[in-house]
PDB file of C-alpha atoms and ligand atoms in Angstrom:
ATOM      1  CA  UNK A   1       2.375 -36.444   0.188  1.00 32.00           C
ATOM      2  CA  UNK A   2       0.843 -33.543   2.043  1.00 35.00           C
ATOM      3  CA  UNK A   3      -1.927 -31.820   0.168  1.00 36.00           C
ATOM      4  CA  UNK A   4      -2.007 -28.513   1.987  1.00 37.00           C
ATOM      5  CA  UNK A   5      -3.344 -26.565  -0.936  1.00 37.00           C
ATOM      6  CA  UNK A   6      -3.077 -22.850  -0.660  1.00 39.00           C
ATOM      7  CA  UNK A   7      -4.973 -21.890  -3.790  1.00 38.00           C
ATOM      8  CA  UNK A   8      -3.803 -18.318  -3.803  1.00 40.00           C
ATOM      9  CA  UNK A   9      -0.137 -19.311  -3.541  1.00 42.00           C
ATOM     10  CA  UNK A  10      -0.573 -21.882  -6.270  1.00 42.00           C
ATOM     11  CA  UNK A  11      -2.187 -19.333  -8.555  1.00 42.00           C
ATOM     12  CA  UNK A  12       0.705 -16.975  -8.018  1.00 45.00           C
ATOM     13  CA  UNK A  13       3.253 -19.656  -8.674  1.00 45.00           C
ATOM     14  CA  UNK A  14       1.387 -20.612 -11.848  1.00 45.00           C
ATOM     15  CA  UNK A  15       1.262 -16.966 -12.834  1.00 50.00           C
ATOM     16  CA  UNK A  16       4.969 -16.362 -12.354  1.00 51.00           C
ATOM     17  CA  UNK A  17       5.914 -19.688 -13.905  1.00 48.00           C
ATOM     18  CA  UNK A  18       3.838 -18.867 -16.968  1.00 47.00           C
ATOM     19  CA  UNK A  19       5.799 -15.649 -17.280  1.00 50.00           C
ATOM     20  CA  UNK A  20       9.125 -17.370 -16.821  1.00 49.00           C
ATOM     21  CA  UNK A  21       9.716 -15.679 -13.482  1.00 56.00           C
ATOM     22  CA  UNK A  22      11.036 -17.537 -10.508  1.00 55.00           C
ATOM     23  CA  UNK A  23       9.641 -17.058  -7.069  1.00 61.00           C
ATOM     24  CA  UNK A  24       9.722 -19.357  -4.088  1.00 61.00           C
ATOM     25  CA  UNK A  25       6.334 -19.230  -2.398  1.00 59.00           C
ATOM     26  CA  UNK A  26       7.346 -21.525   0.460  1.00 61.00           C
ATOM     27  CA  UNK A  27       9.612 -19.612   2.766  1.00 70.00           C
ATOM     28  CA  UNK A  28       9.945 -17.925   6.109  1.00 86.00           C
ATOM     29  CA  UNK A  29       7.319 -15.230   6.775  1.00 91.00           C
ATOM     30  CA  UNK A  30       8.310 -11.691   5.782  1.00 94.00           C
ATOM     31  CA  UNK A  31      10.247  -9.835   8.472  1.00 96.00           C
ATOM     32  CA  UNK A  32      10.039  -6.026   8.424  1.00 97.00           C
ATOM     33  CA  UNK A  33      12.858  -5.643  10.975  1.00 97.00           C
ATOM     34  CA  UNK A  34      15.247  -7.735   8.873  1.00 97.00           C
ATOM     35  CA  UNK A  35      13.861  -5.860   5.857  1.00 98.00           C
ATOM     36  CA  UNK A  36      14.959  -2.522   7.263  1.00 98.00           C
ATOM     37  CA  UNK A  37      18.525  -3.796   7.595  1.00 98.00           C
ATOM     38  CA  UNK A  38      18.457  -5.198   4.065  1.00 98.00           C
ATOM     39  CA  UNK A  39      16.961  -1.961   2.714  1.00 98.00           C
ATOM     40  CA  UNK A  40      19.998   0.155   3.749  1.00 97.00           C
ATOM     41  CA  UNK A  41      21.175   0.030   0.132  1.00 95.00           C
ATOM     42  CA  UNK A  42      17.861   1.501  -0.997  1.00 98.00           C
ATOM     43  CA  UNK A  43      17.761   4.481   1.380  1.00 98.00           C
ATOM     44  CA  UNK A  44      20.035   6.631  -0.789  1.00 97.00           C
ATOM     45  CA  UNK A  45      17.251   6.878  -3.367  1.00 98.00           C
ATOM     46  CA  UNK A  46      13.973   5.703  -1.788  1.00 98.00           C
ATOM     47  CA  UNK A  47      14.676   7.147   1.671  1.00 98.00           C
ATOM     48  CA  UNK A  48      14.507   5.443   5.050  1.00 98.00           C
ATOM     49  CA  UNK A  49      10.914   6.748   5.229  1.00 98.00           C
ATOM     50  CA  UNK A  50      10.063   5.350   1.782  1.00 98.00           C
ATOM     51  CA  UNK A  51       9.831   8.782   0.165  1.00 98.00           C
ATOM     52  CA  UNK A  52      11.875   9.098  -3.037  1.00 98.00           C
ATOM     53  CA  UNK A  53      14.594  11.722  -2.905  1.00 98.00           C
ATOM     54  CA  UNK A  54      13.769  13.134  -6.360  1.00 97.00           C
ATOM     55  CA  UNK A  55      10.704  13.237  -8.646  1.00 97.00           C
ATOM     56  CA  UNK A  56      11.745  10.320 -10.880  1.00 97.00           C
ATOM     57  CA  UNK A  57      12.191   8.008  -7.882  1.00 98.00           C
ATOM     58  CA  UNK A  58       8.966   6.363  -6.650  1.00 98.00           C
ATOM     59  CA  UNK A  59       7.743   6.501  -3.068  1.00 98.00           C
ATOM     60  CA  UNK A  60       7.628   3.005  -1.622  1.00 98.00           C
ATOM     61  CA  UNK A  61       6.020   3.864   1.720  1.00 98.00           C
ATOM     62  CA  UNK A  62       2.711   2.059   2.370  1.00 98.00           C
ATOM     63  CA  UNK A  63       2.755   0.289  -0.988  1.00 98.00           C
ATOM     64  CA  UNK A  64       1.114  -3.148  -0.861  1.00 98.00           C
ATOM     65  CA  UNK A  65       3.874  -5.675  -0.083  1.00 98.00           C
ATOM     66  CA  UNK A  66       2.900  -7.924  -2.976  1.00 97.00           C
ATOM     67  CA  UNK A  67       3.161  -5.013  -5.413  1.00 97.00           C
ATOM     68  CA  UNK A  68       6.693  -4.201  -4.217  1.00 98.00           C
ATOM     69  CA  UNK A  69       7.776  -7.843  -4.389  1.00 97.00           C
ATOM     70  CA  UNK A  70       6.209  -8.260  -7.812  1.00 95.00           C
ATOM     71  CA  UNK A  71       8.050  -5.249  -9.232  1.00 97.00           C
ATOM     72  CA  UNK A  72      11.365  -6.377  -7.727  1.00 98.00           C
ATOM     73  CA  UNK A  73      10.927  -9.792  -9.355  1.00 97.00           C
ATOM     74  CA  UNK A  74      10.300  -8.086 -12.684  1.00 96.00           C
ATOM     75  CA  UNK A  75      13.460  -5.989 -12.275  1.00 97.00           C
ATOM     76  CA  UNK A  76      15.527  -9.012 -11.254  1.00 97.00           C
ATOM     77  CA  UNK A  77      14.249 -10.941 -14.263  1.00 95.00           C
ATOM     78  CA  UNK A  78      15.110  -7.925 -16.468  1.00 94.00           C
ATOM     79  CA  UNK A  79      11.483  -7.779 -17.670  1.00 93.00           C
ATOM     80  CA  UNK A  80      11.229  -4.269 -16.257  1.00 95.00           C
ATOM     81  CA  UNK A  81      14.138  -1.852 -16.534  1.00 94.00           C
ATOM     82  CA  UNK A  82      14.745   1.641 -15.243  1.00 93.00           C
ATOM     83  CA  UNK A  83      16.773   3.657 -12.776  1.00 91.00           C
ATOM     84  CA  UNK A  84      19.431   0.906 -12.569  1.00 92.00           C
ATOM     85  CA  UNK A  85      16.859  -1.098 -10.593  1.00 96.00           C
ATOM     86  CA  UNK A  86      17.435  -4.145 -12.765  1.00 96.00           C
ATOM     87  CA  UNK A  87      21.057  -4.245 -11.547  1.00 96.00           C
ATOM     88  CA  UNK A  88      20.189  -3.483  -7.925  1.00 96.00           C
ATOM     89  CA  UNK A  89      17.533  -6.219  -7.779  1.00 97.00           C
ATOM     90  CA  UNK A  90      19.909  -8.856  -9.138  1.00 97.00           C
ATOM     91  CA  UNK A  91      21.526  -9.320  -5.718  1.00 95.00           C
ATOM     92  CA  UNK A  92      18.219  -9.799  -3.866  1.00 97.00           C
ATOM     93  CA  UNK A  93      16.877 -13.223  -2.921  1.00 97.00           C
ATOM     94  CA  UNK A  94      13.120 -13.896  -2.748  1.00 97.00           C
ATOM     95  CA  UNK A  95      13.338 -13.634   1.035  1.00 97.00           C
ATOM     96  CA  UNK A  96      15.214 -10.300   0.810  1.00 98.00           C
ATOM     97  CA  UNK A  97      12.445  -8.962  -1.414  1.00 98.00           C
ATOM     98  CA  UNK A  98       9.691 -10.126   0.941  1.00 97.00           C
ATOM     99  CA  UNK A  99      11.474  -8.649   3.978  1.00 98.00           C
ATOM    100  CA  UNK A 100      12.184  -5.320   2.270  1.00 98.00           C
ATOM    101  CA  UNK A 101       8.583  -5.181   1.015  1.00 98.00           C
ATOM    102  CA  UNK A 102       7.337  -5.823   4.564  1.00 98.00           C
ATOM    103  CA  UNK A 103       9.467  -2.930   5.806  1.00 98.00           C
ATOM    104  CA  UNK A 104       8.442  -0.344   3.211  1.00 98.00           C
ATOM    105  CA  UNK A 105       4.764  -1.337   3.283  1.00 98.00           C
ATOM    106  CA  UNK A 106       4.681  -0.827   7.067  1.00 98.00           C
ATOM    107  CA  UNK A 107       5.660   2.853   6.788  1.00 98.00           C
ATOM    108  CA  UNK A 108       3.136   5.738   6.895  1.00 98.00           C
ATOM    109  CA  UNK A 109       1.875   6.726   3.417  1.00 98.00           C
ATOM    110  CA  UNK A 110       3.425   9.698   1.619  1.00 97.00           C
ATOM    111  CA  UNK A 111       1.728  13.044   2.328  1.00 95.00           C
ATOM    112  CA  UNK A 112      -0.898  14.302  -0.139  1.00 95.00           C
ATOM    113  CA  UNK A 113       0.444  16.971  -2.480  1.00 95.00           C
ATOM    114  CA  UNK A 114      -1.435  20.123  -3.328  1.00 93.00           C
ATOM    115  CA  UNK A 115      -2.065  20.784  -7.002  1.00 94.00           C
ATOM    116  CA  UNK A 116      -4.197  22.691  -9.482  1.00 97.00           C
ATOM    117  CA  UNK A 117      -7.825  22.230  -8.327  1.00 97.00           C
ATOM    118  CA  UNK A 118      -9.217  21.939 -11.889  1.00 98.00           C
ATOM    119  CA  UNK A 119      -6.699  19.231 -12.762  1.00 98.00           C
ATOM    120  CA  UNK A 120      -7.432  17.344  -9.557  1.00 98.00           C
ATOM    121  CA  UNK A 121     -11.177  17.430 -10.308  1.00 98.00           C
ATOM    122  CA  UNK A 122     -10.666  16.383 -13.941  1.00 98.00           C
ATOM    123  CA  UNK A 123      -8.273  13.611 -12.909  1.00 98.00           C
ATOM    124  CA  UNK A 124     -10.823  12.318 -10.405  1.00 97.00           C
ATOM    125  CA  UNK A 125     -13.488  12.203 -13.117  1.00 97.00           C
ATOM    126  CA  UNK A 126     -11.240  10.296 -15.518  1.00 97.00           C
ATOM    127  CA  UNK A 127     -10.202   7.897 -12.758  1.00 97.00           C
ATOM    128  CA  UNK A 128     -13.841   6.937 -12.123  1.00 96.00           C
ATOM    129  CA  UNK A 129     -14.781   6.894 -15.802  1.00 96.00           C
ATOM    130  CA  UNK A 130     -11.823   4.580 -16.544  1.00 95.00           C
ATOM    131  CA  UNK A 131     -12.352   2.433 -13.421  1.00 95.00           C
ATOM    132  CA  UNK A 132      -8.818   3.019 -12.112  1.00 97.00           C
ATOM    133  CA  UNK A 133     -10.315   2.693  -8.610  1.00 96.00           C
ATOM    134  CA  UNK A 134     -11.722  -0.752  -9.290  1.00 96.00           C
ATOM    135  CA  UNK A 135      -8.171  -2.148  -9.330  1.00 96.00           C
ATOM    136  CA  UNK A 136      -6.062   0.433  -7.475  1.00 97.00           C
ATOM    137  CA  UNK A 137      -8.625   0.871  -4.657  1.00 96.00           C
ATOM    138  CA  UNK A 138     -11.244   3.568  -3.930  1.00 94.00           C
ATOM    139  CA  UNK A 139      -8.594   6.094  -2.853  1.00 95.00           C
ATOM    140  CA  UNK A 140      -5.957   4.624  -5.206  1.00 98.00           C
ATOM    141  CA  UNK A 141      -4.224   3.247  -2.112  1.00 98.00           C
ATOM    142  CA  UNK A 142      -3.305   0.013  -3.886  1.00 98.00           C
ATOM    143  CA  UNK A 143      -4.186  -3.585  -3.055  1.00 97.00           C
ATOM    144  CA  UNK A 144      -2.644  -7.023  -3.450  1.00 95.00           C
ATOM    145  CA  UNK A 145      -0.204  -6.890  -6.390  1.00 95.00           C
ATOM    146  CA  UNK A 146      -1.550  -3.530  -7.575  1.00 96.00           C
ATOM    147  CA  UNK A 147       0.451  -0.414  -6.722  1.00 97.00           C
ATOM    148  CA  UNK A 148      -0.568   2.480  -4.504  1.00 98.00           C
ATOM    149  CA  UNK A 149      -0.899   5.612  -6.632  1.00 98.00           C
ATOM    150  CA  UNK A 150      -2.069   7.905  -3.813  1.00 98.00           C
ATOM    151  CA  UNK A 151       0.674  10.355  -2.854  1.00 98.00           C
ATOM    152  CA  UNK A 152       3.018   8.979  -5.509  1.00 98.00           C
ATOM    153  CA  UNK A 153       5.382  11.355  -7.282  1.00 98.00           C
ATOM    154  CA  UNK A 154       3.548  13.030 -10.153  1.00 98.00           C
ATOM    155  CA  UNK A 155       6.542  12.886 -12.535  1.00 98.00           C
ATOM    156  CA  UNK A 156       7.044   9.205 -11.810  1.00 98.00           C
ATOM    157  CA  UNK A 157       3.352   8.442 -12.485  1.00 98.00           C
ATOM    158  CA  UNK A 158       3.447  10.292 -15.821  1.00 98.00           C
ATOM    159  CA  UNK A 159       6.567   8.393 -16.928  1.00 98.00           C
ATOM    160  CA  UNK A 160       5.124   5.013 -15.947  1.00 98.00           C
ATOM    161  CA  UNK A 161       1.733   5.609 -17.571  1.00 98.00           C
ATOM    162  CA  UNK A 162       3.440   6.628 -20.814  1.00 98.00           C
ATOM    163  CA  UNK A 163       5.776   3.631 -20.636  1.00 96.00           C
ATOM    164  CA  UNK A 164       2.901   1.237 -19.973  1.00 96.00           C
ATOM    165  CA  UNK A 165       0.846   2.830 -22.761  1.00 96.00           C
ATOM    166  CA  UNK A 166       3.688   2.458 -25.285  1.00 95.00           C
ATOM    167  CA  UNK A 167       4.615  -1.020 -24.080  1.00 93.00           C
ATOM    168  CA  UNK A 168       8.108   0.133 -23.003  1.00 94.00           C
ATOM    169  CA  UNK A 169       7.182  -1.115 -19.532  1.00 94.00           C
ATOM    170  CA  UNK A 170       5.731  -4.576 -19.618  1.00 88.00           C
ATOM    171  CA  UNK A 171       2.446  -5.282 -18.036  1.00 84.00           C
ATOM    172  CA  UNK A 172       2.305  -8.833 -16.901  1.00 78.00           C
ATOM    173  CA  UNK A 173      -1.360  -9.696 -17.010  1.00 82.00           C
ATOM    174  CA  UNK A 174      -2.364  -7.216 -19.724  1.00 86.00           C
ATOM    175  CA  UNK A 175      -4.911  -5.418 -17.556  1.00 90.00           C
ATOM    176  CA  UNK A 176      -2.926  -2.235 -17.023  1.00 93.00           C
ATOM    177  CA  UNK A 177      -1.889  -2.072 -20.673  1.00 92.00           C
ATOM    178  CA  UNK A 178      -5.544  -2.023 -21.707  1.00 92.00           C
ATOM    179  CA  UNK A 179      -6.325   0.584 -19.056  1.00 93.00           C
ATOM    180  CA  UNK A 180      -3.538   2.889 -20.314  1.00 96.00           C
ATOM    181  CA  UNK A 181      -4.024   2.437 -24.051  1.00 94.00           C
ATOM    182  CA  UNK A 182      -6.915   4.885 -24.411  1.00 94.00           C
ATOM    183  CA  UNK A 183      -5.369   7.685 -22.325  1.00 97.00           C
ATOM    184  CA  UNK A 184      -4.228  10.930 -23.951  1.00 98.00           C
ATOM    185  CA  UNK A 185      -1.197  12.861 -22.691  1.00 98.00           C
ATOM    186  CA  UNK A 186      -3.592  15.317 -21.088  1.00 98.00           C
ATOM    187  CA  UNK A 187      -5.503  12.507 -19.335  1.00 98.00           C
ATOM    188  CA  UNK A 188      -2.207  11.190 -17.981  1.00 98.00           C
ATOM    189  CA  UNK A 189      -1.189  14.618 -16.759  1.00 98.00           C
ATOM    190  CA  UNK A 190      -4.407  15.215 -14.788  1.00 98.00           C
ATOM    191  CA  UNK A 191      -4.577  11.625 -13.497  1.00 98.00           C
ATOM    192  CA  UNK A 192      -1.073  12.040 -12.058  1.00 98.00           C
ATOM    193  CA  UNK A 193      -1.981  15.351 -10.391  1.00 98.00           C
ATOM    194  CA  UNK A 194      -5.115  13.722  -8.953  1.00 98.00           C
ATOM    195  CA  UNK A 195      -3.301  10.620  -7.651  1.00 98.00           C
ATOM    196  CA  UNK A 196      -0.523  12.715  -6.084  1.00 98.00           C
ATOM    197  CA  UNK A 197      -3.170  14.791  -4.266  1.00 98.00           C
ATOM    198  CA  UNK A 198      -4.546  11.750  -2.417  1.00 97.00           C
ATOM    199  CA  UNK A 199      -3.350  10.347   0.876  1.00 91.00           C
TER     200      UNK A 199
HETATM  201  C1  HEC B 201      20.224   4.878  -7.525  1.00 74.99           C
HETATM  202  C2  HEC B 201      18.879   5.082  -7.000  1.00 74.99           C
HETATM  203  C3  HEC B 201      18.105   3.858  -6.560  1.00 74.99           C
HETATM  204  C4  HEC B 201      18.461   2.904  -5.604  1.00 74.99           C
HETATM  205  C5  HEC B 201      19.748   2.814  -4.816  1.00 74.99           C
HETATM  206  C6  HEC B 201      17.329   2.011  -5.503  1.00 74.99           C
HETATM  207  N1  HEC B 201      16.329   2.397  -6.356  1.00 74.99           N
HETATM  208 FE1  HEC B 201      14.515   1.479  -6.595  1.00 74.99          FE
HETATM  209  N2  HEC B 201      14.048   2.772  -8.094  1.00 74.99           N
HETATM  210  C7  HEC B 201      14.839   3.813  -8.529  1.00 74.99           C
HETATM  211  C8  HEC B 201      14.222   4.437  -9.692  1.00 74.99           C
HETATM  212  C9  HEC B 201      14.746   5.623 -10.477  1.00 74.99           C
HETATM  213  C10 HEC B 201      13.017   3.727  -9.932  1.00 74.99           C
HETATM  214  C11 HEC B 201      12.013   3.961 -11.065  1.00 74.99           C
HETATM  215  C12 HEC B 201      12.437   3.085 -12.225  1.00 74.99           C
HETATM  216  C13 HEC B 201      11.607   3.335 -13.457  1.00 74.99           C
HETATM  217  O1  HEC B 201      11.645   4.449 -13.945  1.00 74.99           O
HETATM  218  O2  HEC B 201      10.936   2.407 -13.899  1.00 74.99           O
HETATM  219  C14 HEC B 201      12.935   2.699  -8.898  1.00 74.99           C
HETATM  220  C15 HEC B 201      11.882   1.804  -8.778  1.00 74.99           C
HETATM  221  C16 HEC B 201      11.738   0.906  -7.742  1.00 74.99           C
HETATM  222  C17 HEC B 201      10.577   0.080  -7.489  1.00 74.99           C
HETATM  223  C18 HEC B 201       9.288   0.087  -8.300  1.00 74.99           C
HETATM  224  C19 HEC B 201       8.226   0.857  -7.540  1.00 74.99           C
HETATM  225  C20 HEC B 201       6.900   0.867  -8.203  1.00 74.99           C
HETATM  226  O3  HEC B 201       6.008   1.562  -7.684  1.00 74.99           O
HETATM  227  O4  HEC B 201       6.701   0.200  -9.219  1.00 74.99           O
HETATM  228  C21 HEC B 201      10.845  -0.680  -6.397  1.00 74.99           C
HETATM  229  C22 HEC B 201       9.929  -1.697  -5.750  1.00 74.99           C
HETATM  230  C23 HEC B 201      12.170  -0.337  -5.955  1.00 74.99           C
HETATM  231  N3  HEC B 201      12.693   0.627  -6.773  1.00 74.99           N
HETATM  232  C24 HEC B 201      12.800  -0.914  -4.851  1.00 74.99           C
HETATM  233  C25 HEC B 201      14.134  -0.688  -4.514  1.00 74.99           C
HETATM  234  C26 HEC B 201      14.838  -1.442  -3.502  1.00 74.99           C
HETATM  235  C27 HEC B 201      14.237  -2.560  -2.674  1.00 74.99           C
HETATM  236  C28 HEC B 201      16.115  -0.943  -3.455  1.00 74.99           C
HETATM  237  C29 HEC B 201      17.277  -1.408  -2.607  1.00 74.99           C
HETATM  238  C30 HEC B 201      17.659  -2.796  -2.781  1.00 74.99           C
HETATM  239  C31 HEC B 201      16.189   0.125  -4.446  1.00 74.99           C
HETATM  240  N4  HEC B 201      14.964   0.237  -5.063  1.00 74.99           N
HETATM  241  C32 HEC B 201      17.304   0.909  -4.665  1.00 74.99           C
HETATM  242  C33 HEC B 201      16.037   4.208  -7.978  1.00 74.99           C
HETATM  243  C34 HEC B 201      16.758   3.514  -7.025  1.00 74.99           C
HETATM  244  C1  HEC B 202      -7.876  -4.153 -14.355  1.00 74.99           C
HETATM  245  C2  HEC B 202      -7.036  -3.619 -13.281  1.00 74.99           C
HETATM  246  C3  HEC B 202      -6.424  -2.251 -13.475  1.00 74.99           C
HETATM  247  C4  HEC B 202      -7.053  -1.089 -13.886  1.00 74.99           C
HETATM  248  C5  HEC B 202      -8.503  -0.865 -14.311  1.00 74.99           C
HETATM  249  C6  HEC B 202      -6.038  -0.056 -13.799  1.00 74.99           C
HETATM  250  N1  HEC B 202      -4.854  -0.556 -13.357  1.00 74.99           N
HETATM  251 FE1  HEC B 202      -3.119   0.441 -13.113  1.00 74.99          FE
HETATM  252  N2  HEC B 202      -2.133  -1.272 -12.679  1.00 74.99           N
HETATM  253  C7  HEC B 202      -2.719  -2.517 -12.619  1.00 74.99           C
HETATM  254  C8  HEC B 202      -1.693  -3.532 -12.435  1.00 74.99           C
HETATM  255  C9  HEC B 202      -1.921  -5.024 -12.334  1.00 74.99           C
HETATM  256  C10 HEC B 202      -0.467  -2.824 -12.381  1.00 74.99           C
HETATM  257  C11 HEC B 202       0.927  -3.435 -12.275  1.00 74.99           C
HETATM  258  C12 HEC B 202       1.357  -3.697 -13.709  1.00 74.99           C
HETATM  259  C13 HEC B 202       2.645  -4.459 -13.852  1.00 74.99           C
HETATM  260  O1  HEC B 202       3.676  -3.988 -13.393  1.00 74.99           O
HETATM  261  O2  HEC B 202       2.624  -5.529 -14.451  1.00 74.99           O
HETATM  262  C14 HEC B 202      -0.782  -1.420 -12.536  1.00 74.99           C
HETATM  263  C15 HEC B 202       0.168  -0.407 -12.520  1.00 74.99           C
HETATM  264  C16 HEC B 202      -0.119   0.945 -12.645  1.00 74.99           C
HETATM  265  C17 HEC B 202       0.850   2.018 -12.560  1.00 74.99           C
HETATM  266  C18 HEC B 202       2.330   1.871 -12.244  1.00 74.99           C
HETATM  267  C19 HEC B 202       2.486   2.109 -10.754  1.00 74.99           C
HETATM  268  C20 HEC B 202       3.892   2.100 -10.247  1.00 74.99           C
HETATM  269  O3  HEC B 202       4.047   2.278  -9.025  1.00 74.99           O
HETATM  270  O4  HEC B 202       4.828   1.943 -11.023  1.00 74.99           O
HETATM  271  C21 HEC B 202       0.178   3.178 -12.727  1.00 74.99           C
HETATM  272  C22 HEC B 202       0.745   4.580 -12.702  1.00 74.99           C
HETATM  273  C23 HEC B 202      -1.235   2.852 -12.931  1.00 74.99           C
HETATM  274  N3  HEC B 202      -1.372   1.475 -12.874  1.00 74.99           N
HETATM  275  C24 HEC B 202      -2.228   3.765 -13.118  1.00 74.99           C
HETATM  276  C25 HEC B 202      -3.536   3.441 -13.466  1.00 74.99           C
HETATM  277  C26 HEC B 202      -4.536   4.401 -13.877  1.00 74.99           C
HETATM  278  C27 HEC B 202      -4.329   5.912 -13.930  1.00 74.99           C
HETATM  279  C28 HEC B 202      -5.662   3.705 -14.188  1.00 74.99           C
HETATM  280  C29 HEC B 202      -6.973   4.223 -14.774  1.00 74.99           C
HETATM  281  C30 HEC B 202      -6.811   4.921 -16.035  1.00 74.99           C
HETATM  282  C31 HEC B 202      -5.368   2.294 -13.945  1.00 74.99           C
HETATM  283  N4  HEC B 202      -4.077   2.178 -13.505  1.00 74.99           N
HETATM  284  C32 HEC B 202      -6.269   1.267 -14.128  1.00 74.99           C
HETATM  285  C33 HEC B 202      -4.076  -2.785 -12.713  1.00 74.99           C
HETATM  286  C34 HEC B 202      -5.042  -1.906 -13.162  1.00 74.99           C
END
């Protein structure tokens, strides 16, 4: 028996198994070129450039690949629902998800959006006070399985923060649920304006 232990992979497998999610960690490396072909079905909403065509559709461009894969697994497992994504993800294999994630993550990040300067400043203060940056990255650019918030659609961010706060959107390891619980509607509003203003 070969004991080529990849601790990180094992931890992820344990994590997903504990949650009842299936994911095959041993597969061909992600292929962004194949991913682009497989992502044709996504372009109608998320764009070929990874920019959502309307405010309720998230930008996928430059999101960390693991975050994209992780969300697709949640949709496929019906743990997360919204925007018919749970139906769309049903047809995707683990390899499809990895390839599509490689494609979207390789694209240039969405442009920063201008917004009310007071709200941007307030949002920045709340983000540091609440340590959003400690998980989502100094410029909220995302990392590992944690989503990029920089340049994300403001409306989408507000919806997701409210859903995570109420528990309507599950939060797999509990960390984001705790982070959202103490936020007021006003906090959420300014945080979304701040995040959208970053690039
Ligand atoms: C009919 C429009 C539509 C199509 C087609 C579509 N999506 Fe989505 N997608 C959405 C909407 C709307 C959401 C936000 C769902 C929510 O509110 O939770 C979303 C969310 C997502 C997310 C979560 C992003 C995040 O930051 O958490 C991922 C990943 C995603 N879609 C990938 C895909 C992929 C891959 C495809 C193609 C196989 C696809 N989508 C096709 C509308 C669409
Ligand atoms: C301890 C780590 C941690 C902290 C602190 C944290 N987050 Fe998160 N955040 C996560 C994780 C993990 C997810 C993915 C949750 C999931 O889908 O299970 C997430 C998801 C999100 C999402 C959904 C993104 C998308 O594309 O759908 C938003 C919005 C968000 N966080 C905003 C914030 C804000 C604003 C703060 C500060 C108030 C914050 N987060 C603090 C870890 C964290």
